Every structure is written in structure tokens, then in C-alpha cells.
Amino acid sequence: MITAIRAIVFYLGYIFALIFTSCVSTPLSFFLPFKTKAWMITRFNWFVLLWLRITCGIRTEVEGLENLPKGQPMVILSNHQSEWETIYLQLVAQPMSTVLKRELLKIPFFGWGLKALNPIAVDRGKPAAAMKQVLKQGKARLTEGMSVLVFPEGTRTQPGTRGNHKKGGAMLATNSGVPILPVAHNGGEHWTSSPLQKKSGTIRVIFGPLIQTEGRHVNDVHAEVTQWLESQVDRISELPVPAREETAITPSSDGSKTPS
């Protein structure tokens, strides 16, 4: 009961901050440079994380901050468990563009702020077209000096289970010759799928060492990122670790064998 009341108080503050930020930033977004606009909009993210700590007792513990490059565009690949990481990771690097489902842009207030942040909004019902869009628009964003945030699982995965990691993010980084910053967290164990179940405790976040992609085959890069993400999520999870499937070995185009 207390947990539910705290969650309700949290969402009251969340909704107020969302409406206030959208009403202030949306008109100004037509006149402000992108970096200023992004800073203004992400004050909402900063408030939500602070309010989450005050109302629900959910803190954040970060490991590997030294791995964050400064002033360098990169592809950020993270596991996806909840809304929490979509809020937190917007504060990691700016300027940044996020790959997301286009339906989110239609949500009043929330979608207005997202649209102003120049995302890559894809139609998940058309995976082939979505992949082409990510590669084309993602490369353009990277060329402009923006980092690109991708969730390889494509959708939220319940904590304690494994998702299917797609190659789009690794392919974008490899084709563009930029490094990958892998990020693992257990956010969904505290920001649960039930709105009234915000479990107090500490969300752990790990920023891994940059994974270089230049001159490498996308299969090798994808396998390295996937292995790192799964192993680190297992390490910090407070839930039983799911059994690992056997990794198949398939030949790359250059004749070498890589996990698939």
C-alpha cells in the first residue's frame, strides 16, 4: 500500500514536470540552437530521477564513468527493461539522437519534447525499412557530431529474461567507423512494468570500455557487444540468472568464424 502511494505521488510530480517542460520548451524550440534546446528539455529527465529518489527511494550507482568519451560521437548500445533507462541515458551524452518507435511522438506533451530532440523514429512493423532508416539517418546524425542511442533488443525485456539482440546498432557503428559505448543496467528491477510498483533500492549502471569498430566485421562487433551486455546484466541483476543458450559459430564474409 505504501509503495503504491509513493508511486502515485511520484507520477503526480512526473506529469506536472512533463506538462510544464513541454509548454515552456516547445515554443522556444523553434528559436534555440539544438544544444540549448536539448539542455532545457532534459531538465525534465534530471527532475524525474531526483523525484524518483525522493518519493520512491530509488537511487543510482554508476560504474565506469571514466569510459565516457568527451566530444566524440559514438553509438550507445544498452539493454532495455523499462522507461527508466530512456530517461537516464538522455543525460549521458549531448548532442544525442535516440532510435525509438514513431508512435511515441504522437503522445501529447511527451512526444513534443521527444520530437524536438531530433530522434530517429521508426515503424517497428516494417523492420527492413526501419533498418535502412537507422543506417541512413544514424550515419547523418553521427556525421553532424551527434551520438546515437540504440536499444538492440528493440523492445523492453522483462528482468531475468534474455532478449534478442539485433545487429542494427553494431552495423551503424561499423559502417560509420565510430566506437560503441555499451551500457548495462538493472533499471527494470526497480522501475517495474507495473506503474504502482516502484521498488526502493539501487539501480546499478555500468558503462563499459569503448568497443572499436573500424576495420572490423559487423558480426564480430555484434557478438562482442551482446556478450558484454548479457554478462554484465547477469552480474548486477538481483534476480536469478537465466540459462545461456549455446552460441552457434557461423563464418563471416572474410572466411573467419564468428559467434551468431
Coordinates of N, CA and C in Angstrom, one line a residue, residues 3 11 36 40 67 70 75 85 125 141 147 154 158 169 187 191 203 206 212 235 239 255:
T3 N 4.0 1.5 -1.0 CA 4.7 1.5 -2.2 C 3.8 2.2 -3.3
Y11 N 4.2 10.0 -9.7 CA 3.6 10.3 -11.1 C 2.9 11.6 -11.1
T36 N 21.2 24.0 -26.8 CA 20.5 24.8 -25.7 C 19.1 24.1 -25.5
M40 N 17.6 22.3 -22.1 CA 16.3 22.7 -21.5 C 15.4 21.5 -21.3
N67 N 34.9 5.7 -18.7 CA 34.9 5.2 -20.1 C 34.1 6.1 -21.1
K70 N 34.7 12.3 -24.3 CA 34.2 13.7 -24.3 C 34.4 14.2 -25.8
V75 N 28.1 5.4 -30.9 CA 26.8 4.7 -30.8 C 26.7 4.1 -29.4
E85 N 15.7 3.8 -18.2 CA 16.9 4.0 -19.0 C 16.7 5.0 -20.1
G125 N 6.8 -2.1 -37.4 CA 6.0 -3.0 -38.2 C 6.7 -3.3 -39.5
R141 N 23.4 11.6 -38.5 CA 23.5 12.2 -37.1 C 24.9 12.2 -36.7
S147 N 25.8 11.8 -31.0 CA 25.8 10.4 -30.7 C 24.4 9.8 -30.9
G154 N 15.3 -3.9 -29.2 CA 14.2 -3.3 -29.9 C 12.9 -3.0 -29.1
Q158 N 11.7 -8.2 -20.0 CA 11.5 -8.4 -18.6 C 12.8 -8.8 -17.9
G169 N 22.4 -1.6 -34.4 CA 23.3 -0.7 -33.8 C 24.8 -0.9 -34.1
G187 N 17.7 -1.5 -14.4 CA 16.6 -0.5 -14.1 C 15.2 -1.1 -13.9
W191 N 12.2 0.1 -11.5 CA 11.1 0.7 -12.2 C 10.4 -0.4 -13.0
I203 N 19.5 1.2 -8.4 CA 19.7 0.8 -9.8 C 21.2 0.9 -10.1
I206 N 26.4 0.3 -15.6 CA 27.8 0.0 -15.9 C 28.1 0.6 -17.3
Q212 N 35.9 -0.6 -30.3 CA 36.3 0.0 -31.5 C 35.7 -0.8 -32.7
R235 N 25.6 -10.0 -14.0 CA 26.4 -9.7 -12.8 C 25.7 -8.8 -11.9
L239 N 18.0 -10.8 -9.6 CA 17.2 -11.9 -9.9 C 18.0 -13.1 -10.4
G255 N 35.7 -15.2 -44.3 CA 36.2 -16.6 -44.1 C 36.4 -17.0 -42.6

